[in-house]
PDB file of C-alpha atoms and ligand atoms in Angstrom:
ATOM      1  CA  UNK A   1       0.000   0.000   0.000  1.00 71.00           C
ATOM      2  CA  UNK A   2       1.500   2.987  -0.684  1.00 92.00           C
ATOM      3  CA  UNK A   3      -0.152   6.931  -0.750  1.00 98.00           C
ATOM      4  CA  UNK A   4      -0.279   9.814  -2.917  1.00 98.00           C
ATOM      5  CA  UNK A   5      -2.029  13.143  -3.947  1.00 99.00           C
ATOM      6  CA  UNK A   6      -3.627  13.628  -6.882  1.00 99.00           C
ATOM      7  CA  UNK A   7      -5.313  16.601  -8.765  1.00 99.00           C
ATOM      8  CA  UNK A   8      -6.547  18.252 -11.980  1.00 99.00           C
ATOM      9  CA  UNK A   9      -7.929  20.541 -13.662  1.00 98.00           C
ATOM     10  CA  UNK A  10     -11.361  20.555 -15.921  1.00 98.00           C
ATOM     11  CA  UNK A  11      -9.345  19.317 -18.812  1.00 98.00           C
ATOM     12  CA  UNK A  12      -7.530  16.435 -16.265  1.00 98.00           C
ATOM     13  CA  UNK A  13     -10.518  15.659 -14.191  1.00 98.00           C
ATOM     14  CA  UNK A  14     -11.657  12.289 -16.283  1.00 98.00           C
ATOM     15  CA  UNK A  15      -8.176  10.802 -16.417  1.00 98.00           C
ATOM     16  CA  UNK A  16      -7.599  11.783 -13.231  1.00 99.00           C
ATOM     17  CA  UNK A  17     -10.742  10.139 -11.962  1.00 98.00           C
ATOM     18  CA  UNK A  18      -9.565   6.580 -13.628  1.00 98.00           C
ATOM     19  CA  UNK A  19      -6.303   6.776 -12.267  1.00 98.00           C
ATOM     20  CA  UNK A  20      -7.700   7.048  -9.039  1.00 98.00           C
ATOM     21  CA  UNK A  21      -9.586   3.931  -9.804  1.00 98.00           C
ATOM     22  CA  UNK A  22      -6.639   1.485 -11.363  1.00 98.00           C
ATOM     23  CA  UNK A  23      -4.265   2.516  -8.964  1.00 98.00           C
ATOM     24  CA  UNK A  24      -6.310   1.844  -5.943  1.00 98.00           C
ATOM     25  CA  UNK A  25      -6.544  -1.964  -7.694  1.00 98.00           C
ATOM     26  CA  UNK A  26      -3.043  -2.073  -7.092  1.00 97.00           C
ATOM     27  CA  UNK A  27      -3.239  -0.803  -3.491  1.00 98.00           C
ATOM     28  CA  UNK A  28      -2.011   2.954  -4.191  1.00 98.00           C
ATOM     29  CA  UNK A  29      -4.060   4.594  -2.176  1.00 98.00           C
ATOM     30  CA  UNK A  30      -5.112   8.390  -3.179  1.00 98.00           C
ATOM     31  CA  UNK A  31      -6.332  11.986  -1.562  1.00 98.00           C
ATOM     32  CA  UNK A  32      -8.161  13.138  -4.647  1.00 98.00           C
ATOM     33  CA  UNK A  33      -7.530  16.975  -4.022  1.00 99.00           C
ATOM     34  CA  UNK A  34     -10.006  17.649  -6.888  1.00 98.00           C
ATOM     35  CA  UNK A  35     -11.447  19.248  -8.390  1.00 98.00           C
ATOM     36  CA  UNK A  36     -14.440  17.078  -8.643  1.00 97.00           C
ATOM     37  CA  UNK A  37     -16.300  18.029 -11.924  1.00 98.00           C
ATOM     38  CA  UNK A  38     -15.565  19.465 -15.300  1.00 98.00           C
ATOM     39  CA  UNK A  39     -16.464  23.182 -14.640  1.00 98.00           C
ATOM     40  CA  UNK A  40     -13.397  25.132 -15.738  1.00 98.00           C
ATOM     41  CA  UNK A  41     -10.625  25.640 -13.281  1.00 98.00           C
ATOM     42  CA  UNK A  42      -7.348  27.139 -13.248  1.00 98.00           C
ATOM     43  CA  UNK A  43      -4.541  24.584 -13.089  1.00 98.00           C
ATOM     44  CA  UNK A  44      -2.282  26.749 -11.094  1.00 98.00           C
ATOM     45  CA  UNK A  45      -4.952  26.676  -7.919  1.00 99.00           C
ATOM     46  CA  UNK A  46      -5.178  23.074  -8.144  1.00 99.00           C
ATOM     47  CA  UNK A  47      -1.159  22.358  -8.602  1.00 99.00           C
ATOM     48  CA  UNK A  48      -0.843  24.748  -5.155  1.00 99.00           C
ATOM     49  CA  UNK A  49      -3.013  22.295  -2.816  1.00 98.00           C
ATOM     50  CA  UNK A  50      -1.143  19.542  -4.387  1.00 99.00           C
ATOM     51  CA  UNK A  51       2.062  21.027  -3.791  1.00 98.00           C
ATOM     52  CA  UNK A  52       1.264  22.444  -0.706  1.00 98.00           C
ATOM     53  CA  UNK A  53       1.191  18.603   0.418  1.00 98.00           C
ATOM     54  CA  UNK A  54       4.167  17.082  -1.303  1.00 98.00           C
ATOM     55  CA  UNK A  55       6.774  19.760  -0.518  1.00 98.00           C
ATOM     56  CA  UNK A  56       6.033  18.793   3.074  1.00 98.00           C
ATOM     57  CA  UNK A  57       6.547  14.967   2.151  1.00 98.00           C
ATOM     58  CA  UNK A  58       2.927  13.673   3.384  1.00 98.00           C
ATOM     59  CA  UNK A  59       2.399  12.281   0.823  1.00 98.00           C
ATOM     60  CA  UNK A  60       5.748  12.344  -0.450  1.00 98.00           C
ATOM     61  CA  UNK A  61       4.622  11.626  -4.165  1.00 98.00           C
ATOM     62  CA  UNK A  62       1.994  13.971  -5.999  1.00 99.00           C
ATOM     63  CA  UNK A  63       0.040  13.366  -9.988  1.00 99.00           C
ATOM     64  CA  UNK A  64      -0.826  15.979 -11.389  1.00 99.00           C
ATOM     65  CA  UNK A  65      -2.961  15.930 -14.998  1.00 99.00           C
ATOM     66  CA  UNK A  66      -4.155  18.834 -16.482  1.00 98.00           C
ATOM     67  CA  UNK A  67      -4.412  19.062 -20.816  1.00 98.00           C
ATOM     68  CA  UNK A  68      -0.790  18.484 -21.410  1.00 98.00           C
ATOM     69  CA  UNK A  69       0.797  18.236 -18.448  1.00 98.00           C
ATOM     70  CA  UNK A  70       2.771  21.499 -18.682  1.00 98.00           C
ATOM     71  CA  UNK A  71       0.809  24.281 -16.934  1.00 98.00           C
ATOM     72  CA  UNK A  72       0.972  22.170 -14.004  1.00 99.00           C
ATOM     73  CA  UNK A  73       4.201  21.439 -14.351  1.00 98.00           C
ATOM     74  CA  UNK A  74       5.160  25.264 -15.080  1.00 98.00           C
ATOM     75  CA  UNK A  75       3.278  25.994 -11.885  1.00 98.00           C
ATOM     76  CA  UNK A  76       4.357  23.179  -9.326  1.00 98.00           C
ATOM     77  CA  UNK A  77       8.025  23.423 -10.011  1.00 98.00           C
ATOM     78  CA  UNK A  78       7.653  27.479  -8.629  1.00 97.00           C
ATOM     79  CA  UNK A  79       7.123  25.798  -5.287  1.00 98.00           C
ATOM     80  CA  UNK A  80      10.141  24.899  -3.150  1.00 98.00           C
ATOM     81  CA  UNK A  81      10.862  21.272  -2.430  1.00 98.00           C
ATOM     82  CA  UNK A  82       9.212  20.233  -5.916  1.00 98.00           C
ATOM     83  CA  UNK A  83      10.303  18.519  -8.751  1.00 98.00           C
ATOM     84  CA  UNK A  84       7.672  18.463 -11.286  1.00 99.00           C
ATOM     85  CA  UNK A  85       8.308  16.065 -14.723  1.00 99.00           C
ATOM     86  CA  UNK A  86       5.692  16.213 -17.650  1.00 99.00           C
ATOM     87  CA  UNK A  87       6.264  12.337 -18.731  1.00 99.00           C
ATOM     88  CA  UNK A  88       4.946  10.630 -21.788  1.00 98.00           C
ATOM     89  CA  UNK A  89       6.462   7.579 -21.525  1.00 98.00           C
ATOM     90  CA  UNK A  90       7.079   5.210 -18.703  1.00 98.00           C
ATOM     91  CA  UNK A  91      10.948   5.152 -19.642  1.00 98.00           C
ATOM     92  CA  UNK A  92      10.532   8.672 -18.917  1.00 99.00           C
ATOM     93  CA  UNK A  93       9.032   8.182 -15.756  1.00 99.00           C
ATOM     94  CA  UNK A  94      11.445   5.652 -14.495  1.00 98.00           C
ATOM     95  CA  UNK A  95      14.296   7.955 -15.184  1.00 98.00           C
ATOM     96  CA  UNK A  96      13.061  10.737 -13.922  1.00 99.00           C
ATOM     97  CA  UNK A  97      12.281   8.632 -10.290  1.00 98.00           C
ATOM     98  CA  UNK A  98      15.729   7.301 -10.463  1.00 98.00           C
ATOM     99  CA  UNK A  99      17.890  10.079 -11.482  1.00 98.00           C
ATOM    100  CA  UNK A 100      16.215  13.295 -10.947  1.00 98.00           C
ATOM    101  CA  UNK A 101      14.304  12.126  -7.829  1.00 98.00           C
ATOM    102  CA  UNK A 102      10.796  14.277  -9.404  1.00 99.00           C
ATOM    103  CA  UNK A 103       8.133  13.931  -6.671  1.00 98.00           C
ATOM    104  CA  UNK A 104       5.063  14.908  -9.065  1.00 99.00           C
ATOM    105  CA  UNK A 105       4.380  13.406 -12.114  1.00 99.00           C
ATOM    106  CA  UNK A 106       2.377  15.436 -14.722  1.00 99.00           C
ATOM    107  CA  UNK A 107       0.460  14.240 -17.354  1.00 99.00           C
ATOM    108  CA  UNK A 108      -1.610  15.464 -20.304  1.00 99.00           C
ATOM    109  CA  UNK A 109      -4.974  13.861 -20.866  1.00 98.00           C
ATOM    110  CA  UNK A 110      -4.899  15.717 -23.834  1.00 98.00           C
ATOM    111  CA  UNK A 111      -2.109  14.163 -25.469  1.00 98.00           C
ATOM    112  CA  UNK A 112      -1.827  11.031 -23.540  1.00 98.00           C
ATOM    113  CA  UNK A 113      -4.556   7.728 -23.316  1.00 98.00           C
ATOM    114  CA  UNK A 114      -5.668   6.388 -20.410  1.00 98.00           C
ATOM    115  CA  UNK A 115      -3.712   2.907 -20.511  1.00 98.00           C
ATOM    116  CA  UNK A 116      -0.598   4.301 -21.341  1.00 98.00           C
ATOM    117  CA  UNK A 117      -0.746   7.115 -18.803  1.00 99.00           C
ATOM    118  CA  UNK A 118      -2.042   4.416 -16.203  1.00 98.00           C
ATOM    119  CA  UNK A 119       1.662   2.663 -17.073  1.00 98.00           C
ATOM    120  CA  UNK A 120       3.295   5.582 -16.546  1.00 99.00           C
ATOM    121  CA  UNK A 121       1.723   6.502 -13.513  1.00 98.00           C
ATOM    122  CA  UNK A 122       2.450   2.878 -11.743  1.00 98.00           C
ATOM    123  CA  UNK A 123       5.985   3.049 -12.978  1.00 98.00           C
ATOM    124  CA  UNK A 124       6.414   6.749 -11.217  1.00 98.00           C
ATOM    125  CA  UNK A 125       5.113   5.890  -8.125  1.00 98.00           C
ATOM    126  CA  UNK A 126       6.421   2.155  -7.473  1.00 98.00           C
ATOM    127  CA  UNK A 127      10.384   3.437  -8.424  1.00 98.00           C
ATOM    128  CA  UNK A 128      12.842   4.802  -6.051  1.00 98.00           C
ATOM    129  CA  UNK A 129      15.828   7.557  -6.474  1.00 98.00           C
ATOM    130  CA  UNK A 130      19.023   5.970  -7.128  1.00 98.00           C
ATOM    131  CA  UNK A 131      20.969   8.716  -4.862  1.00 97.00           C
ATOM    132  CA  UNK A 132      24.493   8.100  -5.419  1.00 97.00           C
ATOM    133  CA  UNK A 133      26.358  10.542  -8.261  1.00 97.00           C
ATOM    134  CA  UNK A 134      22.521  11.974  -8.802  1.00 98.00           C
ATOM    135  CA  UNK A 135      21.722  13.524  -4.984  1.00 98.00           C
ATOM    136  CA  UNK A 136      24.529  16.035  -5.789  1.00 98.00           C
ATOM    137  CA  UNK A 137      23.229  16.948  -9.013  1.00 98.00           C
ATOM    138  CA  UNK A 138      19.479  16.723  -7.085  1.00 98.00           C
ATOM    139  CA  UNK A 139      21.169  18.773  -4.528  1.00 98.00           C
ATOM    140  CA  UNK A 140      22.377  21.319  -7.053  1.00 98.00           C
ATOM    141  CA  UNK A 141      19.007  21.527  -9.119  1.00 98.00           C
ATOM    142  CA  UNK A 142      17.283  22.367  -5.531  1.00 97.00           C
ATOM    143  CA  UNK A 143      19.929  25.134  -4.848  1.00 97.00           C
ATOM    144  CA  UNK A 144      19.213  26.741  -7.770  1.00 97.00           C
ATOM    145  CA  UNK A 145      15.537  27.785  -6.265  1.00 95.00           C
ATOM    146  CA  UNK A 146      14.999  31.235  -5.627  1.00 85.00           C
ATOM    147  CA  UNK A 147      18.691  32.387  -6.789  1.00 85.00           C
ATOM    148  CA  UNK A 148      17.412  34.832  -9.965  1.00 78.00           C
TER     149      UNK A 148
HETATM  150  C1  RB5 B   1      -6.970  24.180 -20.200  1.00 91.64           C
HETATM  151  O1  RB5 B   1      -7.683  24.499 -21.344  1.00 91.64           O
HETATM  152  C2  RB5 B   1      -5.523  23.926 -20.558  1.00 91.64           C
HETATM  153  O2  RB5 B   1      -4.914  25.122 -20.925  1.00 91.64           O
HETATM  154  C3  RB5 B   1      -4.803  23.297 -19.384  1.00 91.64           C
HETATM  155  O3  RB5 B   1      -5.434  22.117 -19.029  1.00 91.64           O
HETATM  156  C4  RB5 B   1      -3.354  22.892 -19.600  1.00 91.64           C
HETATM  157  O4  RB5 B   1      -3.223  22.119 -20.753  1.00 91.64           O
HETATM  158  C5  RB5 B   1      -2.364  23.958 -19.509  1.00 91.64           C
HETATM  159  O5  RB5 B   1      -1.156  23.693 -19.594  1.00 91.64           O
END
């Protein structure tokens, strides 16, 4: 069993609302932070409360799906303690877990189907950071935060 946050926006909320479903199948267990119907939204209010969350660590991993995956992404990365990856594939995915040690996957319902972003999504949230020669490149990534 394992936990994590999930949100959308109006052009997310249907692929958000199956991924809720298969992962819980697989015993990832969600906190839908919404929104709950497709009445138009802005993404950056819903990639806050996620964020909000996951730069704290509780849950320590955060999907986010708006219509391409990049507003949220644009938005959640301005937040300290996040690392935000827009991934299409799950190769993608895996690396970004293993190397870049991303805590919120973003995805783009707009651009990518439900069983491939369901692959993508288990792969994110079932693969660990490799540390190693990657923390201090992690390490200088998060110093960079705030410096401009
Ligand atoms: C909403 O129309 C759309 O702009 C949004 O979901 C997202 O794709 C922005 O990056």
């Amino acid at each position: 069993m394992s936990s994590y946050a999930i949100a959308a926006d109006h052009a997310g909320v249907a692929l958000k609302a199956e991924l809720i479903s298969e992962l819980a199948k697989l015993g990832h267990e969600a906190t839908d932070l919404g929104p709950a119907s497709t009445a138009s939204v802005d993404y950056p209010d819903f990639a806050a409360k996620l964020t909000e969350l996951v730069s704290k660590g509780t849950p320590a991993l955060g999907i986010l799906v708006c219509g391409t995956g990049i507003g949220m992404s644009m938005a959640a990365n301005k937040v300290n303690g996040i690392r935000a990856a827009v991934c299409r594939t799950e190769f993608e995915a895996r690396l970004t877990r293993q190397h870049n040690d991303a805590n919120v996957l973003c995805l783009g319902q707009r651009v990518t189907g439900g069983g491939v972003a369901l692959e993508i999504a288990k792969v994110f949230l079932s693969t660990g950071f490799e540390g190693g020669r990657h923390q201090a490149r992690v390490d200088k990534v998060m110093a960079l935060e705030g410096s401009r």
